[in-house]
Short mmCIF file of C-alpha atoms in Angstrom, two decimals:
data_model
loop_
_atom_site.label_atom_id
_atom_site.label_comp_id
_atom_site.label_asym_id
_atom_site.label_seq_id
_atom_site.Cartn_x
_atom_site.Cartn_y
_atom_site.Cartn_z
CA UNK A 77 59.19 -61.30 -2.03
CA UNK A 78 59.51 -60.30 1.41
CA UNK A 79 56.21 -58.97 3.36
CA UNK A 80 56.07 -57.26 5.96
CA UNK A 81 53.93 -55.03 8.34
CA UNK A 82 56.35 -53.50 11.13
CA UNK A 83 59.15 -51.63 9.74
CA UNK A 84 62.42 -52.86 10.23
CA UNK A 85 64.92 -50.56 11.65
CA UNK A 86 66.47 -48.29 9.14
CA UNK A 87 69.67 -48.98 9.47
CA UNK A 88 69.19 -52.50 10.01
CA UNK A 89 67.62 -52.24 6.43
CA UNK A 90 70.26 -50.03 4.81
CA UNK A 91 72.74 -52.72 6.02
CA UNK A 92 70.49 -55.68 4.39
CA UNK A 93 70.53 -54.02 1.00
CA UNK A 94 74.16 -53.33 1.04
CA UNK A 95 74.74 -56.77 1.50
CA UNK A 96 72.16 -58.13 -1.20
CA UNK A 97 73.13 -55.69 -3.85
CA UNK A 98 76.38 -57.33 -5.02
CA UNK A 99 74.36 -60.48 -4.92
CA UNK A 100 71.72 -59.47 -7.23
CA UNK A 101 72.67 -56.70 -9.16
CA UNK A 102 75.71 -55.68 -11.90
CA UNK A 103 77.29 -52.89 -11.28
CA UNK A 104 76.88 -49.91 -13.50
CA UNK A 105 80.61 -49.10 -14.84
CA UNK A 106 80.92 -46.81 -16.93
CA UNK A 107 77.62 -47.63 -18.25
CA UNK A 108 74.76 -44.15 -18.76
CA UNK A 109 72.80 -44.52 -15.40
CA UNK A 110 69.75 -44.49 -17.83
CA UNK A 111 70.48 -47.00 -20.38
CA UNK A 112 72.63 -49.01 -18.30
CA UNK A 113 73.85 -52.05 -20.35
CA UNK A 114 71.37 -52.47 -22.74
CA UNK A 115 72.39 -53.05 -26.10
CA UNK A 116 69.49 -50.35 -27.60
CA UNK A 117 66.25 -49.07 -26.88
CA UNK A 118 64.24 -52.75 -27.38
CA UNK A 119 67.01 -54.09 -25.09
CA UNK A 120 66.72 -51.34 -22.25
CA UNK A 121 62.88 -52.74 -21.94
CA UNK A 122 63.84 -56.07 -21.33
CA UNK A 123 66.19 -55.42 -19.01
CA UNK A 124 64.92 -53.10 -17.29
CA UNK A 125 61.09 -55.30 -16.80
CA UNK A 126 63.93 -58.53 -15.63
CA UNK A 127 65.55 -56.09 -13.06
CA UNK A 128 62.46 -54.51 -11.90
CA UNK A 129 61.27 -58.35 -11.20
CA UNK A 130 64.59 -59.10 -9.42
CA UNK A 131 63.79 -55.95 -6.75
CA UNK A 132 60.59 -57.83 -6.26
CA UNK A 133 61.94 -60.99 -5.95
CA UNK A 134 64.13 -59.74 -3.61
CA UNK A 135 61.87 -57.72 -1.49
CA UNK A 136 62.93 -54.23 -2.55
CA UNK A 137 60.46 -53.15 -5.60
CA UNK A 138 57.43 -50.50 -4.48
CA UNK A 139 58.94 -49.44 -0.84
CA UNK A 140 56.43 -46.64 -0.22
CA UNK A 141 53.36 -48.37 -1.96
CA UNK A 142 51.13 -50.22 0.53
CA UNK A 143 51.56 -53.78 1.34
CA UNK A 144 47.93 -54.57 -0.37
CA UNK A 145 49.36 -54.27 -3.48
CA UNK A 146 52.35 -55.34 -3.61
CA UNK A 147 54.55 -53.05 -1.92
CA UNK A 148 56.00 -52.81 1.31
CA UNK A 149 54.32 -49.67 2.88
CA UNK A 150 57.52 -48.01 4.38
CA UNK A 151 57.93 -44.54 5.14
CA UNK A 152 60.30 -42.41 1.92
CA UNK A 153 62.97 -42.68 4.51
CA UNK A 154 63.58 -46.38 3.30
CA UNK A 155 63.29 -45.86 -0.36
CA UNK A 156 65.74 -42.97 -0.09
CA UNK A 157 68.22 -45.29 1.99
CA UNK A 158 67.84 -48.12 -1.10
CA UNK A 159 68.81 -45.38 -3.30
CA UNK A 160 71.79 -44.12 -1.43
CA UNK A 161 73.53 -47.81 -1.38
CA UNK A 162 72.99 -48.60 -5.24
CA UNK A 163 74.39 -45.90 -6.15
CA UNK A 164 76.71 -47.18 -8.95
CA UNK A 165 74.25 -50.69 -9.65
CA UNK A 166 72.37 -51.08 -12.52
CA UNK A 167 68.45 -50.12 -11.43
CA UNK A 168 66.05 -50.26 -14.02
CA UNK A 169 64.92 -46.69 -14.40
CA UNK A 170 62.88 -46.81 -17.42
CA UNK A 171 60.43 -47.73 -14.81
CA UNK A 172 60.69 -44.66 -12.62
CA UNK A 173 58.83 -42.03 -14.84
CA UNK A 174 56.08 -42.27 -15.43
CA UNK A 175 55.18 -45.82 -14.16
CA UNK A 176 56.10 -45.83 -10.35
CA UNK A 177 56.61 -42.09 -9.66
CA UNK A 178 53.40 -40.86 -11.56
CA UNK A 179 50.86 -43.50 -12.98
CA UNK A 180 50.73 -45.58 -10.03
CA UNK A 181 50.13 -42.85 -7.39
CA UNK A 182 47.61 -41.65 -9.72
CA UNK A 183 45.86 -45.06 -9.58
CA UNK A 184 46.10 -45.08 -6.12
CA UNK A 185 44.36 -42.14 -5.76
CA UNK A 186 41.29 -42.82 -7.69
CA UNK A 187 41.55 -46.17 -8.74
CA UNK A 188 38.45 -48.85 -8.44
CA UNK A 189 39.83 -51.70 -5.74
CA UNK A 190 40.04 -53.94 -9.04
CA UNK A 191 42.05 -51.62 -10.93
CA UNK A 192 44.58 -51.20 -8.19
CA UNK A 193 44.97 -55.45 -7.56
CA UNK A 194 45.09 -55.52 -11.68
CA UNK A 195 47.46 -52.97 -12.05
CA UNK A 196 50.20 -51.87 -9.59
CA UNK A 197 51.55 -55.26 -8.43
CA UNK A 198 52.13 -55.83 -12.30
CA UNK A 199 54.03 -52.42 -12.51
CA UNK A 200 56.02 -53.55 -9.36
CA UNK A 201 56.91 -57.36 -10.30
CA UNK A 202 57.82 -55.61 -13.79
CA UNK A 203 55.41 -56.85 -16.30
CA UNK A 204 54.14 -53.47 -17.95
CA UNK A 205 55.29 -49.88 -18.45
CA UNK A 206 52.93 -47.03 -18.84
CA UNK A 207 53.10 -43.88 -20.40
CA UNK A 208 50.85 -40.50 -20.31
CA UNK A 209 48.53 -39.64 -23.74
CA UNK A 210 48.16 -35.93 -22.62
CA UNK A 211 49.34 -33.31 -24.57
CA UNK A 212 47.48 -32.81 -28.16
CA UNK A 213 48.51 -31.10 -31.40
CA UNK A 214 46.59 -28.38 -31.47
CA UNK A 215 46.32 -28.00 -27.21
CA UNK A 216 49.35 -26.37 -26.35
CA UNK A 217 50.02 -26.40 -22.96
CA UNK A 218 46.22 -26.07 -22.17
CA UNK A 219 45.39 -29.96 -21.44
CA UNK A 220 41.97 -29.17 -20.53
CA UNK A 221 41.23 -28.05 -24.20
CA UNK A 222 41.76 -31.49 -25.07
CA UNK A 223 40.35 -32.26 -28.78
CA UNK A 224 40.61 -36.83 -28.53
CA UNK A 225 37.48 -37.80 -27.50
CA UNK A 226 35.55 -40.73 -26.55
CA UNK A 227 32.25 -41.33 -27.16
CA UNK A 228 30.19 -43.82 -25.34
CA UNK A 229 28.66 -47.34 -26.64
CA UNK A 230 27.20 -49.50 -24.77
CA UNK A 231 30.02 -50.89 -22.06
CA UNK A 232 33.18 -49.50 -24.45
CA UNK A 233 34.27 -45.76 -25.38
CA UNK A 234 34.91 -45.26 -28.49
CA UNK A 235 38.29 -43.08 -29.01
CA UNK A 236 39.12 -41.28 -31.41
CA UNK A 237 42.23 -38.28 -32.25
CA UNK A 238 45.20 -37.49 -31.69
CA UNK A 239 48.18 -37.67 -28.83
CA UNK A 240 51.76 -36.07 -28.82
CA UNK A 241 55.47 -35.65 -26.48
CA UNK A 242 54.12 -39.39 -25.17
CA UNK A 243 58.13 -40.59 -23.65
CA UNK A 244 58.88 -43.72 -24.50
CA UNK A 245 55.13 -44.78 -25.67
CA UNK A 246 56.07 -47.57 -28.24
CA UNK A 247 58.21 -48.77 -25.55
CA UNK A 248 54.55 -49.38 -23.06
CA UNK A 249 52.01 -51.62 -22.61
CA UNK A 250 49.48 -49.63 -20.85
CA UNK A 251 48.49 -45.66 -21.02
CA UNK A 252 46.60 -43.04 -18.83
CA UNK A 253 44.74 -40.80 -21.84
CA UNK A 254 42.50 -37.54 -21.14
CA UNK A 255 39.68 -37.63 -23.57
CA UNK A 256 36.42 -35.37 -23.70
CA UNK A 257 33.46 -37.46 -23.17
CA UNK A 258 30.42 -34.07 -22.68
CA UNK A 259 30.90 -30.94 -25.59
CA UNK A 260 28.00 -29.11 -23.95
CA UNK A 261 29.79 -28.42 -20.67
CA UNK A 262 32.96 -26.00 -19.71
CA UNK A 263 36.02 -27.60 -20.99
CA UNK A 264 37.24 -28.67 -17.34
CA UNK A 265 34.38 -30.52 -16.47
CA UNK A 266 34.04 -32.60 -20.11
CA UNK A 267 36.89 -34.60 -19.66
CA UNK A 268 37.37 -38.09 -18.86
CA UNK A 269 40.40 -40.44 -17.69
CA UNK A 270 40.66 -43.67 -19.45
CA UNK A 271 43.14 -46.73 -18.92
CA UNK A 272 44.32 -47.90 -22.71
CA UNK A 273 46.20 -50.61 -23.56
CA UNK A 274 48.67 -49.01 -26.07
CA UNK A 275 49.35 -51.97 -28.19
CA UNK A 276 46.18 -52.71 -30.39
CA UNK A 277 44.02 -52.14 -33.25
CA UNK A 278 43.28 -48.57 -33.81
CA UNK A 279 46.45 -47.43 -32.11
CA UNK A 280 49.25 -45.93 -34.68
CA UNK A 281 52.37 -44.97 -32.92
CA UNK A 282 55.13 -42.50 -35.07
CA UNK A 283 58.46 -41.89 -33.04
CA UNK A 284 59.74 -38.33 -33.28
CA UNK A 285 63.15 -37.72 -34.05
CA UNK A 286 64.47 -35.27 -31.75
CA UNK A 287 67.94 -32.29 -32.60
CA UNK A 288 69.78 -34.83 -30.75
CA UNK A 289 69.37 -37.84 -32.25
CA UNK A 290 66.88 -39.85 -30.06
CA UNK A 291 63.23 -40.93 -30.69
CA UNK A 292 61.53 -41.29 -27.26
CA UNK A 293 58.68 -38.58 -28.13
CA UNK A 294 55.87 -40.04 -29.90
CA UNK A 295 52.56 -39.79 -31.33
CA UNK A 296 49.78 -41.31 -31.33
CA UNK A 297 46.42 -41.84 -33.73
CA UNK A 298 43.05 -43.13 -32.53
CA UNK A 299 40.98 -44.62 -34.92
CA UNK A 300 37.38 -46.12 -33.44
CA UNK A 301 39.62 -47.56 -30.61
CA UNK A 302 37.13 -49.80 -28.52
CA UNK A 303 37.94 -49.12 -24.47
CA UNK A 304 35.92 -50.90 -22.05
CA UNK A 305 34.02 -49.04 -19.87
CA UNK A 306 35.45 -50.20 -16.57
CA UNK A 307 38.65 -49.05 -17.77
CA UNK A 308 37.69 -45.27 -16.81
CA UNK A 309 40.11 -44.03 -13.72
CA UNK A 310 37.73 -41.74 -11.59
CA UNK A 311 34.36 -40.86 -12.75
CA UNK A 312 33.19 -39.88 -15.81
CA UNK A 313 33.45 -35.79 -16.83
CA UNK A 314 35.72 -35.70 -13.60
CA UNK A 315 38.64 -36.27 -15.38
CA UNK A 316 40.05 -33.37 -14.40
CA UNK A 317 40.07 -33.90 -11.04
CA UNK A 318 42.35 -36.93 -11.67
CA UNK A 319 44.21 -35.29 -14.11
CA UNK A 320 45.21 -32.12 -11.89
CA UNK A 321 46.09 -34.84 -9.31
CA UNK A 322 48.57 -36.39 -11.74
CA UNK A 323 49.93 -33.32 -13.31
CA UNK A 324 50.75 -32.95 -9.22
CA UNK A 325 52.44 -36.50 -9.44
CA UNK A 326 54.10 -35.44 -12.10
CA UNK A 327 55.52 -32.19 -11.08
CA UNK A 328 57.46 -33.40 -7.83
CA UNK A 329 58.65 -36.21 -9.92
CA UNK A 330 60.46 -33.59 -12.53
CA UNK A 331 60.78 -31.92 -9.00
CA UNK A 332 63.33 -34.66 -7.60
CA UNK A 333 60.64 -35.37 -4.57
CA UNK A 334 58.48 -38.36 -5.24
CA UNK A 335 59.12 -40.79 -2.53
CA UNK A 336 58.59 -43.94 -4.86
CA UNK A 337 61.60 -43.01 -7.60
CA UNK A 338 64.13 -45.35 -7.73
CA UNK A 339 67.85 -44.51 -7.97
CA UNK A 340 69.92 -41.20 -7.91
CA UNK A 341 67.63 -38.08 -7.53
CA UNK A 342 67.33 -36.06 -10.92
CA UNK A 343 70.24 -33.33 -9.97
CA UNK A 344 72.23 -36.21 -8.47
CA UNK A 345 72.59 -37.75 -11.94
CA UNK A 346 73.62 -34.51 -13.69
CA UNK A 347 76.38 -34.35 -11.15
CA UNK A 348 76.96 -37.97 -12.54
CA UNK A 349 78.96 -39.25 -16.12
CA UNK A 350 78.35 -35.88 -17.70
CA UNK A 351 78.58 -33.82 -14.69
CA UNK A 352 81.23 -30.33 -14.63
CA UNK A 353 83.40 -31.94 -12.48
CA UNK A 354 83.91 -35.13 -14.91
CA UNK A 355 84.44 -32.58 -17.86
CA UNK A 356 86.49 -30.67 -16.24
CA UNK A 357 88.92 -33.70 -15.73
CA UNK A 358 88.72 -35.24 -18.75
CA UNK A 359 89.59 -31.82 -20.47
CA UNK A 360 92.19 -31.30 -17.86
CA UNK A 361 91.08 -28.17 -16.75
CA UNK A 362 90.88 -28.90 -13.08
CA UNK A 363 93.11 -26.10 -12.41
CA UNK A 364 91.75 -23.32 -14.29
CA UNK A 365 90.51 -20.60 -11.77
CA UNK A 366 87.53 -19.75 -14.25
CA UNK A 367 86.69 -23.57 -14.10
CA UNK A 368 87.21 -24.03 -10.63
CA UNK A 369 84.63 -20.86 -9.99
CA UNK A 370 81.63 -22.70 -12.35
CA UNK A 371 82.18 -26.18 -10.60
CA UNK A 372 81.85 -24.26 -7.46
CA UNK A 373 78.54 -22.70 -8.56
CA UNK A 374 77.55 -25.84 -9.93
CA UNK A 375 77.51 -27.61 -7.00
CA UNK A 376 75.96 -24.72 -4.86
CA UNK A 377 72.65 -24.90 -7.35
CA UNK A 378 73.11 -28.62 -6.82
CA UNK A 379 72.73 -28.84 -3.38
CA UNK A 380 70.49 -26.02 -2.84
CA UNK A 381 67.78 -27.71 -5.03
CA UNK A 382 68.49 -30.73 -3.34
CA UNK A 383 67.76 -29.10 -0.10
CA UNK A 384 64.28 -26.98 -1.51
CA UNK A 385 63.52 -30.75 -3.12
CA UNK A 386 63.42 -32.28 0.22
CA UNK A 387 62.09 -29.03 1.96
CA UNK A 388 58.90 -29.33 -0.38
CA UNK A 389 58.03 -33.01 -0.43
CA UNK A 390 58.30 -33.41 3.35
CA UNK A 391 55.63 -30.14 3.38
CA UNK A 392 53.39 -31.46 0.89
CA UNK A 393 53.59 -34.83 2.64
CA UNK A 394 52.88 -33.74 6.12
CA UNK A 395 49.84 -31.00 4.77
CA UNK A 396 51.87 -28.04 5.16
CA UNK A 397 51.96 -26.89 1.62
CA UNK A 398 48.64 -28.20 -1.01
CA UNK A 399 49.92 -30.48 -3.56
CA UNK A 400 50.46 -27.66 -6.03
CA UNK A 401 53.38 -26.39 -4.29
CA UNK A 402 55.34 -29.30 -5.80
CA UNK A 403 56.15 -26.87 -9.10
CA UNK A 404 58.56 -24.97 -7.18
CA UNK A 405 61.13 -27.90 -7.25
CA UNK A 406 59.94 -28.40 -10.55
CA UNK A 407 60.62 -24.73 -11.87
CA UNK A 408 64.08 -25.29 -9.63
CA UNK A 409 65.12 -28.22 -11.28
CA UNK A 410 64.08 -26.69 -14.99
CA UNK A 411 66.28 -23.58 -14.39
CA UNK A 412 68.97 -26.04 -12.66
CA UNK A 413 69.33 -28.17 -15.78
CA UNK A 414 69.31 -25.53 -18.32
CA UNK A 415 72.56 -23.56 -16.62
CA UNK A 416 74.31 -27.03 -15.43
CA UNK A 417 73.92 -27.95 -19.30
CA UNK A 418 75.41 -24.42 -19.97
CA UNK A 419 78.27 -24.69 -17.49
CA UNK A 420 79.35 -28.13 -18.82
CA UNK A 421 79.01 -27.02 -22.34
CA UNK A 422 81.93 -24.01 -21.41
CA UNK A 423 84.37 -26.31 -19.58
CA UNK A 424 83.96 -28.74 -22.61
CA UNK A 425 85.33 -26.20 -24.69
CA UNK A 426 85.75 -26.89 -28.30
CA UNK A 427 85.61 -30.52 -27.76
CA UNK A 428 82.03 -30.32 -26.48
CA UNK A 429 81.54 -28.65 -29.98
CA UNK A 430 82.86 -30.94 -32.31
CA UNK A 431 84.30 -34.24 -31.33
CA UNK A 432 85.85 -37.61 -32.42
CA UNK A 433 84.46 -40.66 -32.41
CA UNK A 434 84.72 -42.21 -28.85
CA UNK A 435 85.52 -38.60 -26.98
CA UNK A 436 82.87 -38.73 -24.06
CA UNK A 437 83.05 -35.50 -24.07
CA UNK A 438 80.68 -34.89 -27.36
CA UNK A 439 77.81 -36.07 -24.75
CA UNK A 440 78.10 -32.50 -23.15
CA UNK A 441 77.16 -31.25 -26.62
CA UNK A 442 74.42 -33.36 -27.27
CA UNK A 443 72.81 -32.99 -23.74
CA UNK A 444 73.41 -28.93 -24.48
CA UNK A 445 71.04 -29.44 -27.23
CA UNK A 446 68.29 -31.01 -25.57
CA UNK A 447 68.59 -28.57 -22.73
CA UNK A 448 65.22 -26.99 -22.89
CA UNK A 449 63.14 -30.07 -22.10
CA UNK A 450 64.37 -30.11 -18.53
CA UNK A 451 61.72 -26.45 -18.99
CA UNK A 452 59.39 -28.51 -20.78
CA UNK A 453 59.01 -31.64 -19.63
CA UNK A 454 55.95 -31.82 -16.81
CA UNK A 455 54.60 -28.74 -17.91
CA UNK A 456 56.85 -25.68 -18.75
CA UNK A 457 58.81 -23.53 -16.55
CA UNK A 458 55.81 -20.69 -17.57
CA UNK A 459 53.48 -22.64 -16.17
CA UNK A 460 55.03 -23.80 -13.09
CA UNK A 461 55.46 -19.69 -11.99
CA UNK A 462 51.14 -19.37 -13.06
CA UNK A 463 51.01 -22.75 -10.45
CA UNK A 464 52.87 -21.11 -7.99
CA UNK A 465 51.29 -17.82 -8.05
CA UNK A 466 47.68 -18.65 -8.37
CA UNK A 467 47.79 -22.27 -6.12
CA UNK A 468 50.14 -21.57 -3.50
CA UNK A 469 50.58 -17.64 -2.83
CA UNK A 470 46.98 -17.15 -3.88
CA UNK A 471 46.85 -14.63 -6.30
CA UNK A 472 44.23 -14.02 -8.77
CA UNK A 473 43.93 -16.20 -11.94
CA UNK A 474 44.41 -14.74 -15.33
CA UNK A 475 41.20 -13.88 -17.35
CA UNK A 476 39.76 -16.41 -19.50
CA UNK A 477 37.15 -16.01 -22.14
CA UNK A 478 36.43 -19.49 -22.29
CA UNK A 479 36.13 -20.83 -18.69
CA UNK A 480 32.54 -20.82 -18.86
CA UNK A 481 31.37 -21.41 -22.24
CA UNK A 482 30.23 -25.13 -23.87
CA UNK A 483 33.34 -26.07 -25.03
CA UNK A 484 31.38 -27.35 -28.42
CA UNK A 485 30.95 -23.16 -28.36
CA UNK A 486 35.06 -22.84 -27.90
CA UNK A 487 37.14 -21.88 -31.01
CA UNK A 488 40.10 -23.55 -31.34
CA UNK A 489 42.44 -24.45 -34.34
CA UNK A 490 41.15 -28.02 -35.36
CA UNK A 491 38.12 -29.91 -36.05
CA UNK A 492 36.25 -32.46 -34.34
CA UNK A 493 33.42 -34.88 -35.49
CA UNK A 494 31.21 -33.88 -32.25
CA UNK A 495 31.55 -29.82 -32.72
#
C-alpha cells in the first residue's frame, strides 16, 4: 500500500491510476455496474472483499480517510478523479453503502482510538462489510421510538428484539444497531449505539423477498445476544447523538455527495446500462420527437442534481450549510429516480412490460417496480422536506405528545419485557 503525507499533484495522480487500472482491474463489459461479474449474491461478496483488497494493495482504497487508519488523507478532489478514470472497471461497490460512505465516517466521528485501529483499516483492506440494524417493526420511520433493547450485565449488553429493511445484512460481518438502554427517560435520550457482530448465536437473519425478485432486505431477531461492553460507539443514552450523525452520513450518501464513495455517482449510474438513452436505442426509437424530448429532460434532471449534489457537499464540508442540509440532494435524488424510472419505463414501451428471455430491456420493468425505494431508502422523501424545513430554514417543529414523557410511559403498538 502506498503512504503518503503530501499530496501528490492531481493530475499527476489521475495519470497514475489511468495507467494502473488496466493492470489491476477487469473491465466491466456489459456486466451491471453493481453486480459486476459475480456469478450470484455469495459470489458478489467475495469478489467484491478480493477487489476492495487489490485498491489497497495498490494504494487506492480509503482516499479521503486519514492516513492513521489506513487511508490516504486526500482531499474528495482525488477520490472523485479515481472515480472518473474507472469508469467502465469492475470496483467493488457492495462496499460503498453502508461500509465506507456511512459506517466508517460514523466511527470516525465517535469512535474510541481502539475501535477506529480495529475497525476501518479492516473495512479498507476488505475483510468485513457492515450493515445498519435501524429501522424496527413497529417504529415506522420514528427511529428514536426504537423497541430492541439492551440491558446491561456486568461488561456485556444483553440484546434483545427485533430489526428490519437491514440491505444486504446476511451478506455482513459487522453491524451498527440502535438499542434503548434507560425506559425512564424521553425516548431520544434512552438510546444507545452498539457495534454487533452479525454472525452469532442469538442472531436469526430472514431475507425478504422483494416485487422484483431480489432479497437484499432483511430481518433480524435478538435473542439474549451477549455484546461486550466496549463495543458501545459513543456513550451510553447518547445514542442519538451518533445516530443523527449517521442518519447525516447516510443522507448525502443517497444524496450522491459523500466524498469516500467509490465509483460512478448514484445519477451517473442511472444514466448507465438501463439509462433512457440505452432504451431508447435498443428499441430504436432514437428518432422519435416524443423520445428525443424525455431524453432531453432526462438529462437536464441529471445534471442539475449533479450540480445541487456537488453544490451541497462542498457547503456542508466547508461549514456553510449544518450537516442536515445534506437531505436536499437526498429528496433530489428520490424525486430524480422515481421520474428517470418513469421515463425509461415509456420509451421501453411494451417491451419494458412484458419481455423475452434475454431482452435487456425487461430490466426497465423490473427497476420501474422497485422505483419507490430511491423515496425510501435513507429515510423517506417526507422526511427529508420535515429535515429541511425544521434543520436548515428553521422553522418550527411539529407538535409531539411524546417528546417529553418516560418513554416506559409512551404507547406504542408492541410489547417489551422492560415496559
Amino acid at each position: 500500500m502506498v503512504e503518503s503525507n503530501t499530496p501528490e499533484d492531481l493530475e499527476v495522480f489521475r495519470q497514475r491510476v489511468r495507467a494502473w487500472l488496466p493492470e489491476a482491474m477487469d473491465r466491466l463489459g456489459d456486466a451491471d455496474p453493481f453486480m459486476g461479474h459475480s456469478k450470484d449474491d455469495a459470489d458478489q461478496v467475495v469478489r467484491a472483499k478480493t477487489i476492495q483488497r487489490t485498491l489497497w494493495d495498490g494504494g487506492f482504497a480509503g482516499l479521503c480517510f486519514p492516513v492513521a487508519y489506513g487511508g490516504r488523507g486526500l482531499a474528495p478532489d482525488y477520490q472523485q478523479a479515481f472515480n472518473e478514470e474507472a469508469a467502465g472497471f469492475e470496483l467493488p461497490m457492495l462496499f460503498n453503502t453502508p461500509t465506507l460512505t456511512i459506517i466508517a465516517p460514523t466511527i470516525l466521528d465517535f469512535g474510541t482510538e481502539k475501535q477506529k485501529q480495529r475497525f476501518i483499516p479492516a473495512m479498507l483492506r476488505g475483510e468485513e462489510l457492515w450493515v445498519q440494524f435501524l429501522s424496527e417493526p413497529s417504529g415506522g420511520s420514528d427511529l428514536a421510538a426504537a423497541l430492541t433493547q439492551a440491558v446491561r450485565d456486568g461488561d456485556v449488553y444483553i440484546l434483545n428484539g427485533s430489526k428490519i429493511w437491514s440491505t444486504y445484512a446476511w451478506k455482513s460481518d459487522y453491524a451498527l444497531c440502535v438499542c434503548r438502554t434507560d425506559w425512564d427517560v424521553p425516548k431520544h435520550r434512552g438510546l444507545s449505539v452498539l457495534i454487533v457482530k452479525v454472525h452469532q448465536p442469538g442472531i436469526q437473519i430472514d431475507q425478504i423477498k422483494h416485487v422484483d425478485g431480489t432479497d437484499e432486505f432483511c430481518q433480524e431477531f435478538f435473542d439474549d445476544v451477549p455484546i461486550p461492553v466496549d463495543d458501545i460507539l459513543g456513550q451510553e443514552n447518547d445514542g442519538w447523538t451518533v445516530a443523527t450523525r449517521l442518519l447525516s452520513h447516510e443522507r448525502t450518501t443517497m444524496g450522491g455527495s459523500s466524498p469516500y464513495a467509490l465509483g460512478a455517482r448514484t445519477s451517473d449510474r442511472r444514466a448507465g446500462q438501463f439509462g433512457v438513452g440505452g432504451v431508447a436505442k435498443r428499441t430504436g426509437r432514437l428518432d422519435d420527437p416524443r423520445v428525443r424530448q424525455l431524453m432531453g429532460e432526462a438529462r437536464m434532471l441529471t445534471r442539475v442534481h449533479q450540480a445541487l449534489a456537488i453544490r451541497i457537499g462542498t457547503s456542508i464540508r466547508t461549514g456553510r450549510l449544518p450537516p442536515p442540509a445534506g437531505s436536499i440532494p437526498r429528496l433530489s435524488s428520490g424525486l430524480l429516480g422515481m421520474r428517470l424510472s418513469s421515463i425509461a419505463l415509456e420509451i421501453g414501451g411494451d417491451r419494458a412490460v412484458a419481455w423475452e428471455e434475454g431482452d435487456s430491456v425487461g430490466g426497465v420493468g423490473v427497476t420501474f417496480l422497485g422505483r419507490q425505494g430511491a423515496c425510501l431508502g435513507g429515510g423517506s422523501t417526507e422526511m427529508a422536506r420535515n429535515l429541511i424545513s425544521e434543520r436548515v430554514l428553521g422553522m418550527p417543529r411539529e407538535p409531539a405528545e411524546d417528546r417529553d414523557r418516560p418513554f416506559r410511559e409512551v404507547r406504542t403498538n408492541s410489547k417489551s419485557a422492560n415496559r
